[in-house]
Coordinates of C-alpha atoms in Angstrom, one line a residue:
Chain A
M251 CA -8.0 -21.7 23.4
E252 CA -7.4 -24.7 22.2
N253 CA -9.7 -26.6 20.2
K254 CA -10.3 -30.1 18.2
H255 CA -8.4 -28.3 14.8
K256 CA -5.3 -27.6 17.2
I257 CA -5.1 -24.1 16.9
L258 CA -4.5 -22.2 19.0
L259 CA -5.7 -18.4 19.6
K260 CA -4.0 -16.0 22.4
Q261 CA -4.1 -12.1 22.2
E262 CA -1.0 -10.1 23.7
G263 CA -2.5 -6.3 24.5
D264 CA -4.5 -5.5 21.1
I265 CA -2.5 -8.2 19.0
G266 CA -4.1 -10.8 18.2
L267 CA -2.3 -14.3 17.6
L268 CA -3.2 -17.7 15.8
Q269 CA -1.2 -20.2 16.4
I270 CA -0.9 -24.1 13.9
N271 CA -0.1 -25.8 17.4
N272 CA 0.4 -29.2 15.9
P273 CA 3.9 -29.1 15.8
P274 CA 6.5 -30.1 14.6
Q275 CA 5.2 -29.6 11.2
N276 CA 1.7 -28.0 12.0
Y277 CA -0.1 -30.5 9.6
L278 CA -3.3 -28.9 8.7
E279 CA -5.5 -32.0 9.7
R280 CA -8.5 -30.5 7.4
P281 CA -9.4 -27.6 4.9
D282 CA -11.1 -25.9 7.4
F283 CA -8.3 -25.7 9.9
V284 CA -10.5 -23.5 13.0
E285 CA -14.0 -22.7 13.2
L286 CA -15.0 -19.7 11.0
D287 CA -17.4 -18.7 14.2
E288 CA -14.9 -18.7 16.5
L289 CA -12.5 -16.7 15.0
K290 CA -15.2 -14.1 14.3
K291 CA -16.2 -13.4 17.7
F292 CA -12.3 -13.6 18.8
V293 CA -11.6 -10.3 16.1
G294 CA -15.3 -9.4 17.9
T295 CA -12.8 -9.0 21.4
G296 CA -11.6 -6.0 19.4
I297 CA -8.1 -7.3 18.2
K298 CA -6.2 -4.5 16.0
S299 CA -4.2 -7.1 14.0
L300 CA -3.9 -10.3 14.4
I301 CA -0.2 -12.4 13.4
I302 CA -0.9 -16.1 12.1
S303 CA 1.6 -18.4 13.0
G304 CA 3.7 -22.1 13.7
S305 CA 4.5 -23.7 17.3
G306 CA 8.1 -24.4 17.1
R307 CA 11.0 -24.6 13.5
H308 CA 7.3 -24.5 10.8
F309 CA 4.5 -22.9 9.7
S310 CA 2.9 -25.5 8.3
A311 CA 4.1 -28.8 6.4
G312 CA 0.5 -28.1 4.2
A313 CA -2.2 -30.5 5.3
N314 CA -1.5 -33.9 6.5
L315 CA -2.7 -36.3 3.5
D316 CA -3.7 -39.4 5.9
S317 CA -5.8 -37.5 7.4
I318 CA -8.0 -36.0 4.7
K319 CA -7.4 -39.4 2.3
E320 CA -9.5 -40.6 5.5
Q321 CA -12.1 -37.8 5.4
I322 CA -12.2 -37.6 1.7
K323 CA -13.9 -41.3 1.5
D324 CA -17.3 -39.1 2.1
A325 CA -17.4 -36.8 -0.8
N326 CA -19.6 -34.8 0.5
V327 CA -18.3 -33.8 3.2
F328 CA -15.2 -33.4 2.5
R329 CA -17.0 -31.0 -0.4
E330 CA -18.3 -29.3 2.1
K331 CA -14.9 -29.0 4.0
M332 CA -12.9 -27.7 1.8
E333 CA -15.8 -24.7 1.0
K334 CA -15.3 -23.4 4.7
G335 CA -11.8 -23.4 4.4
N336 CA -12.6 -21.4 1.5
H337 CA -14.7 -19.1 3.7
L338 CA -12.2 -18.7 6.5
L339 CA -9.5 -17.6 3.6
N340 CA -12.2 -15.4 2.5
Y341 CA -13.1 -14.0 5.9
L342 CA -9.2 -13.8 6.5
D343 CA -8.7 -11.6 2.9
D344 CA -12.1 -9.9 3.6
L345 CA -10.5 -8.7 7.7
E346 CA -10.2 -5.0 7.7
I347 CA -6.8 -5.3 10.6
P348 CA -3.8 -6.0 8.7
V349 CA -3.4 -9.8 8.9
I350 CA 0.2 -10.7 9.5
A351 CA 1.9 -14.0 8.5
A352 CA 4.7 -14.5 10.4
I353 CA 6.5 -17.6 8.5
S354 CA 9.3 -19.9 10.0
G355 CA 10.7 -22.8 7.9
V356 CA 8.5 -24.6 6.4
C357 CA 5.7 -22.7 4.3
F358 CA 4.0 -26.0 1.8
G359 CA -0.1 -26.8 0.5
A360 CA -2.2 -25.0 2.5
G361 CA 0.4 -23.4 5.2
L362 CA 1.3 -21.7 1.7
E363 CA -2.5 -21.1 0.9
I364 CA -3.6 -19.5 4.6
A365 CA 0.2 -16.8 4.0
L366 CA -1.6 -16.0 1.4
A367 CA -4.9 -14.7 2.6
C368 CA -2.7 -12.9 5.3
D369 CA -2.1 -9.2 4.0
I370 CA 1.9 -8.7 4.8
R371 CA 4.5 -11.6 4.8
I372 CA 7.3 -11.9 7.2
C373 CA 10.0 -15.0 7.6
E374 CA 13.6 -16.4 8.0
E375 CA 15.9 -16.9 5.6
N376 CA 16.4 -20.1 6.2
T377 CA 12.1 -19.9 4.9
L378 CA 10.9 -22.9 2.4
F379 CA 7.8 -22.3 -0.2
A380 CA 6.1 -24.9 -1.6
F381 CA 3.0 -25.9 -2.8
P382 CA 3.2 -29.6 -3.4
E383 CA -0.4 -30.8 -4.1
I384 CA 0.6 -31.4 -8.5
N385 CA 3.0 -34.4 -6.4
H386 CA -0.4 -36.1 -5.4
D387 CA -2.1 -35.1 -8.6
L388 CA -3.6 -32.5 -6.3
F389 CA -4.0 -28.1 -7.0
P390 CA -4.1 -25.7 -4.0
G391 CA -7.9 -26.6 -3.2
L392 CA -8.2 -23.3 -0.8
G393 CA -7.7 -20.2 -3.5
G394 CA -3.8 -20.4 -3.6
T395 CA -3.3 -20.0 -7.5
R396 CA -5.9 -16.9 -7.5
R397 CA -3.4 -15.2 -4.8
L398 CA -0.3 -16.7 -6.1
A399 CA -0.7 -15.1 -9.4
K400 CA -2.4 -11.6 -8.1
L401 CA 1.1 -11.0 -6.2
T402 CA 3.3 -12.5 -8.5
D403 CA 2.1 -12.6 -11.9
K404 CA -0.2 -15.4 -14.2
S405 CA 3.3 -17.1 -15.0
T406 CA 5.1 -17.4 -12.3
A407 CA 1.9 -18.8 -10.1
L408 CA 1.6 -21.8 -12.9
E409 CA 5.3 -22.7 -12.6
L410 CA 5.2 -22.5 -9.1
V411 CA 1.8 -24.9 -9.0
L412 CA 1.7 -27.1 -11.9
N413 CA 6.0 -27.6 -11.1
G414 CA 5.8 -28.2 -7.2
D415 CA 10.0 -26.8 -7.0
M416 CA 10.3 -25.5 -3.4
I417 CA 12.0 -22.2 -3.4
N418 CA 13.7 -20.4 -0.5
A419 CA 13.4 -17.0 1.7
K420 CA 15.2 -14.3 -1.2
K421 CA 13.5 -16.1 -4.0
A422 CA 10.2 -15.1 -2.3
L423 CA 11.5 -11.7 -1.5
E424 CA 12.1 -11.5 -5.9
L425 CA 8.9 -12.9 -6.4
R426 CA 7.5 -10.5 -4.1
I427 CA 5.6 -13.3 -2.1
V428 CA 7.1 -12.8 1.0
D429 CA 7.6 -8.5 2.3
E430 CA 10.5 -9.0 4.7
V431 CA 13.0 -11.5 5.0
V432 CA 14.6 -11.2 8.9
K433 CA 17.2 -13.4 10.6
K434 CA 16.5 -17.1 12.3
K435 CA 13.2 -17.7 15.0
Q436 CA 13.4 -13.7 14.2
T437 CA 10.2 -13.5 12.4
L438 CA 7.7 -13.7 15.5
N439 CA 9.5 -10.8 17.6
Y440 CA 9.4 -9.1 13.9
S441 CA 6.0 -8.9 13.4
M442 CA 4.4 -8.4 16.7
D443 CA 7.1 -5.2 16.9
L444 CA 5.9 -4.4 13.4
A445 CA 1.6 -4.7 14.5
K446 CA 3.0 -3.1 17.3
K447 CA 3.6 0.3 15.4
M448 CA 1.1 0.7 13.5
T449 CA -1.7 -0.6 15.9
N450 CA -0.3 1.6 18.8
N451 CA -2.5 5.2 19.3
R452 CA -4.4 4.3 16.0
S453 CA -8.3 3.9 16.6
L454 CA -10.0 0.3 15.2
D455 CA -12.0 3.4 12.6
V456 CA -9.3 4.4 11.4
I457 CA -6.9 1.3 11.1
N458 CA -10.7 0.2 9.6
A459 CA -10.7 3.1 7.4
V460 CA -7.2 2.3 6.0
M461 CA -7.8 -1.4 5.1
Q462 CA -11.2 -0.4 3.7
S463 CA -9.4 1.6 1.2
I464 CA -6.3 -1.3 0.3
S465 CA -9.2 -3.7 -0.2
N466 CA -11.2 -1.3 -2.4
S467 CA -8.1 -0.1 -4.7
E468 CA -7.7 -3.7 -5.6
K469 CA -11.3 -4.8 -6.5
M470 CA -12.6 -1.5 -7.9
D471 CA -11.5 1.8 -10.7
I472 CA -9.7 4.6 -9.7
E473 CA -12.7 6.8 -9.6
E474 CA -14.8 4.8 -7.5
V475 CA -11.4 4.1 -4.6
I476 CA -11.1 7.7 -4.9
K477 CA -14.9 9.3 -4.2
R478 CA -14.8 5.9 -1.4
D479 CA -11.2 7.8 0.2
T480 CA -12.7 11.7 -0.1
Q481 CA -15.8 9.9 1.4
L482 CA -14.0 7.5 4.5
F483 CA -11.1 11.6 5.3
S484 CA -14.4 13.1 5.7
T485 CA -16.2 10.9 8.6
L486 CA -12.9 10.6 10.1
A487 CA -12.4 14.2 10.4
L488 CA -16.4 15.3 11.4
K489 CA -15.8 12.2 14.4
S490 CA -12.3 13.8 15.2
L491 CA -14.4 17.1 15.1
G492 CA -17.2 15.6 17.5
N493 CA -14.4 15.2 20.0
K494 CA -13.0 18.1 19.7
R495 CA -16.1 19.4 20.8
T496 CA -16.7 17.2 23.8
Chain B
M991 CA 4.3 35.6 -22.9
M992 CA 0.2 35.0 -21.9
E993 CA -1.4 37.5 -18.9
V994 CA -1.6 35.4 -15.4
P995 CA -4.2 36.4 -12.7
S996 CA -1.8 37.4 -9.7
T997 CA -1.2 34.5 -7.2
K998 CA -0.2 33.8 -3.9
K999 CA 0.5 30.0 -2.9
I1000 CA 1.8 29.6 -6.5
S1001 CA 3.4 30.3 -9.2
W1002 CA 2.9 29.5 -13.0
E1003 CA 5.7 30.9 -15.1
V1004 CA 6.7 29.2 -19.0
S1005 CA 10.0 28.6 -20.4
D1006 CA 11.1 27.3 -23.6
G1007 CA 8.1 25.3 -23.3
I1008 CA 8.3 24.1 -19.5
G1009 CA 5.5 25.1 -17.6
F1010 CA 6.5 25.5 -14.3
L1011 CA 4.5 25.4 -11.4
S1012 CA 5.8 26.8 -7.9
F1013 CA 4.6 26.9 -4.8
I1014 CA 5.1 30.9 -3.0
D1015 CA 3.6 30.5 0.5
A1016 CA 7.3 29.0 2.5
P1017 CA 8.8 27.7 4.2
E1018 CA 5.9 25.5 5.1
N1019 CA 4.6 25.9 1.4
R1020 CA 0.5 24.7 3.8
M1021 CA -1.6 23.7 1.4
D1022 CA -4.7 25.9 2.7
T1023 CA -8.5 26.6 1.0
L1024 CA -6.0 29.5 -1.3
F1025 CA -3.9 26.6 -2.3
F1026 CA -6.8 24.7 -3.8
Q1027 CA -8.3 26.6 -5.1
E1028 CA -5.5 28.8 -7.4
L1029 CA -4.7 24.8 -8.1
Q1030 CA -8.0 24.7 -9.8
M1031 CA -8.2 27.6 -11.4
L1032 CA -4.7 26.6 -12.7
T1033 CA -5.7 23.4 -13.9
T1034 CA -9.0 23.9 -15.2
D1035 CA -7.5 27.0 -17.1
T1036 CA -4.2 28.3 -16.9
I1037 CA -1.8 25.3 -18.3
P1038 CA -4.9 23.8 -20.6
K1039 CA -4.1 27.9 -22.3
S1040 CA 0.1 27.7 -22.3
K1041 CA 2.1 26.1 -24.9
I1042 CA 4.1 23.7 -23.0
A1043 CA 5.6 20.4 -22.6
A1044 CA 6.2 19.6 -19.7
I1045 CA 5.6 20.3 -16.5
I1046 CA 8.0 21.4 -13.2
I1047 CA 6.5 20.6 -9.9
S1048 CA 9.0 22.4 -6.8
G1049 CA 8.8 24.7 -3.6
N1050 CA 10.4 28.0 -3.6
G1051 CA 12.6 27.8 -0.1
R1052 CA 14.0 24.9 2.1
H1053 CA 11.0 23.2 1.7
F1054 CA 8.9 22.0 -1.2
S1055 CA 5.2 21.5 1.4
S1056 CA 4.3 20.1 5.0
G1057 CA 1.2 19.4 3.6
A1058 CA -3.0 20.5 3.7
N1059 CA -3.8 22.6 6.3
L1060 CA -6.0 21.0 8.8
D1061 CA -7.8 23.8 10.6
D1062 CA -8.4 24.7 7.4
L1063 CA -9.7 21.5 5.4
F1064 CA -12.0 20.4 8.5
H1065 CA -13.7 24.0 8.3
E1066 CA -14.3 23.9 5.4
I1067 CA -15.7 19.7 5.4
K1068 CA -18.3 21.2 8.8
N1069 CA -19.5 23.9 6.6
E1070 CA -20.1 22.1 3.6
K1071 CA -23.3 19.6 2.1
S1072 CA -21.1 17.0 1.9
G1073 CA -17.5 17.0 3.1
S1074 CA -16.5 15.4 0.5
D1075 CA -17.1 17.5 -1.8
I1076 CA -15.0 20.1 -1.3
L1077 CA -11.5 16.8 -1.5
L1078 CA -13.3 15.2 -4.9
S1079 CA -13.0 19.0 -5.9
N1080 CA -9.2 18.8 -4.4
M1081 CA -9.0 15.5 -6.0
H1082 CA -9.4 16.4 -9.3
S1083 CA -6.9 19.0 -9.7
F1084 CA -3.7 16.6 -9.1
Q1085 CA -6.2 13.5 -11.4
Y1086 CA -6.1 16.0 -14.0
L1087 CA -2.4 16.5 -13.6
C1088 CA -2.0 12.4 -13.8
D1089 CA -3.4 12.0 -16.4
L1090 CA -1.1 14.9 -19.1
N1091 CA -0.1 13.6 -21.7
I1092 CA 3.1 15.6 -20.9
P1093 CA 5.6 14.7 -18.6
V1094 CA 4.9 15.6 -14.7
I1095 CA 8.0 15.8 -13.3
V1096 CA 8.0 16.4 -9.3
A1097 CA 11.4 18.2 -7.6
I1098 CA 10.9 17.2 -3.7
K1099 CA 13.3 18.9 -1.9
G1100 CA 13.0 19.5 2.0
V1101 CA 9.5 18.2 4.1
C1102 CA 7.3 16.5 1.8
L1103 CA 4.0 15.5 4.2
G1104 CA 1.0 14.1 3.5
S1105 CA -0.8 16.0 0.9
A1106 CA 1.9 16.8 -0.3
L1107 CA 3.1 13.9 -1.4
E1108 CA 0.3 13.0 -2.4
L1109 CA 0.2 14.7 -4.9
A1110 CA 3.9 14.0 -5.8
M1111 CA 3.1 10.9 -6.4
H1112 CA 0.3 11.9 -9.0
C1113 CA 3.6 13.3 -11.0
H1114 CA 4.7 11.2 -13.7
F1115 CA 8.8 11.7 -12.4
R1116 CA 9.4 12.3 -8.8
L1117 CA 12.4 13.5 -8.4
C1118 CA 13.5 14.5 -4.3
A1119 CA 17.2 16.0 -3.3
E1120 CA 18.9 13.5 -0.8
D1121 CA 17.8 15.9 2.4
V1122 CA 13.9 15.1 1.7
I1123 CA 11.3 14.3 4.4
L1124 CA 8.5 12.3 3.4
G1125 CA 5.6 10.5 5.0
L1126 CA 1.6 10.1 5.2
P1127 CA 1.1 11.6 9.1
E1128 CA -2.6 11.2 8.4
A1129 CA -3.5 7.6 10.9
G1130 CA -1.5 10.1 14.4
F1131 CA -3.9 12.8 13.2
G1132 CA -7.1 9.5 13.6
L1133 CA -7.1 10.2 9.9
I1134 CA -6.2 9.2 6.4
P1135 CA -4.7 10.4 3.3
G1136 CA -7.6 11.0 1.8
L1137 CA -6.8 12.7 -2.1
G1138 CA -5.9 9.9 -3.5
G1139 CA -2.4 8.4 -1.4
I1140 CA -3.5 5.1 -0.1
P1141 CA -3.6 3.7 -3.8
K1142 CA -0.8 5.3 -4.8
L1143 CA 1.5 3.9 -2.6
Q1144 CA 0.3 0.4 -2.8
Q1145 CA 1.2 0.7 -6.5
F1146 CA 4.2 2.0 -6.5
A1147 CA 5.1 0.4 -3.2
G1148 CA 3.1 -3.0 -2.9
K1149 CA 0.3 -3.9 -0.5
A1150 CA 2.5 -4.5 2.3
K1151 CA 5.0 -1.1 2.4
A1152 CA 1.9 1.0 2.2
L1153 CA -0.1 -0.4 4.9
E1154 CA 3.0 -0.4 7.0
L1155 CA 3.8 3.3 6.2
I1156 CA 0.5 4.7 6.2
L1157 CA -0.3 2.9 9.3
K1158 CA 2.9 3.5 11.2
G1159 CA 2.4 7.6 9.7
N1160 CA 6.9 7.9 10.5
T1161 CA 8.7 9.8 8.1
F1162 CA 11.2 8.0 5.5
N1163 CA 14.4 9.3 4.0
A1164 CA 14.9 9.8 0.2
V1165 CA 16.9 6.2 0.2
D1166 CA 13.8 4.3 1.6
A1167 CA 11.5 5.9 -0.8
L1168 CA 14.2 5.4 -3.0
K1169 CA 13.8 1.6 -2.6
W1170 CA 10.5 1.4 -2.4
N1171 CA 9.5 3.2 -5.3
I1172 CA 7.9 6.3 -4.4
V1173 CA 10.7 8.1 -6.0
D1174 CA 12.3 7.4 -9.0
A1175 CA 15.6 9.5 -8.4
V1176 CA 17.5 11.3 -5.8
Y1177 CA 20.1 14.2 -6.5
P1178 CA 21.8 16.1 -4.6
K1179 CA 20.1 19.4 -3.6
K1180 CA 22.4 22.0 -5.9
T1181 CA 21.5 20.2 -8.8
L1182 CA 17.9 18.7 -8.6
M1183 CA 16.1 21.4 -10.4
D1184 CA 19.0 21.1 -13.3
A1185 CA 18.3 17.2 -13.8
A1186 CA 14.3 18.6 -13.7
I1187 CA 15.1 20.9 -16.1
Q1188 CA 17.5 17.9 -18.2
L1189 CA 14.9 15.7 -17.9
A1190 CA 11.8 17.7 -18.9
K1191 CA 13.9 18.4 -22.0
R1192 CA 14.6 14.6 -22.4
S1193 CA 11.6 13.8 -22.4
M1194 CA 9.2 16.3 -23.7
N1195 CA 9.4 15.3 -27.4
N1196 CA 9.1 11.9 -27.0
Y1197 CA 7.0 11.5 -23.6
R1198 CA 5.5 7.4 -23.1
K1199 CA 7.9 6.6 -26.2
Y1200 CA 10.7 4.9 -24.4
R1201 CA 10.7 3.2 -20.5
K1202 CA 10.5 5.0 -17.8
K1203 CA 13.6 3.8 -17.0
D1204 CA 15.1 5.0 -20.0
Y1205 CA 14.8 8.4 -20.1
L1206 CA 16.2 9.1 -16.2
I1207 CA 19.9 7.5 -17.7
I1208 CA 21.6 11.0 -17.3
N1209 CA 23.1 10.1 -20.6
N1210 CA 21.1 8.0 -22.8
T1211 CA 20.3 9.5 -25.7
L1212 CA 16.6 9.1 -26.8
D1213 CA 15.8 10.9 -30.1

């Protein structure tokens, strides 16, 4: 399934794969890099995890500036695209299945924004990260600063966004921007294996419940999280009892 | 020493200002309905009345605890008007310990699974023996850790690792638990209890005055 956005959606068993397919740099042609409805339909087929990767050597070098310059001529249309892009990343962020970014090569700008909207980030030892927007008098416009601040801290996020410097995999791990660093050319294999181990033999109900709880504890106070966890547990327990009876 | 009603699952003894809360249903030290009833009695009545400056939680025998008794739990959930009420009341016992203003130390050896690890994660200091087997296997039974295990693990190990460990449901050892910030220190099995007592003495009169890791350096002089 390919579309005008140069994104491939394919399925391997229970795992959904979203591949940025614009090699070699995998530039993103527009902020709304994939149609939300198409993505929703894809997720709706019952995949238990989603892995986002880039085709070839790189994850993504970010937005295609030439193409953005062209699009921005119509400011209203471009603002709409930015809004759509934000909705898209919020949708990925809120998905109730694990979303893994399998990162290799360069992961810049909008590419890094996509990676930050994932639940788990795996990268190769030679991966480079940056928010270079500042060099063009811009800033990450898809929530990247906020997500980076939540993951690291405010000062780290400000530093990376304001100086636009590149950081390597080791530094990214230290700053908790990535969760695991693997050997060269291993990121997709590692991510697939991780996704399998996490979701094989797990029902979507259980996966959704764990994802809900994790997301609750990022948004609510602990009392409310606990109340909802006990409700989620009871619902699953009753379901399991029902299954046993039949 | 004060009068304590006789219990079958948990014992409570006070010595030198330290309250020793021990699971006494070895070898498994299962957390069944009676266990949670006794824990509730301890946290609502016995402990508040005790003159203590620290608590050490441990399991008798080879293991800490293999966690909740699922049959008991299912039975209760089925018979309650709202199944989550029983869990919430169990949860309050864990939270009571977590909210205490005196150091609550857990000394884990052998197996510590499911609700047992959830309880351990509500303690302020988590010490373990080199041989521990830790895990949250709930997902393997079509369930989730329902007693605060998810937010606690997320707090200690981060979102990605929490997600991975809970969904995989596999067990892990002391080295990994230390690396992932799930336990604070690892000791040989023979010296674990001594280490817990030393830590209790070191932290009982100055709790939260120093950074957590300062209490864990054995030769650190703390006032």
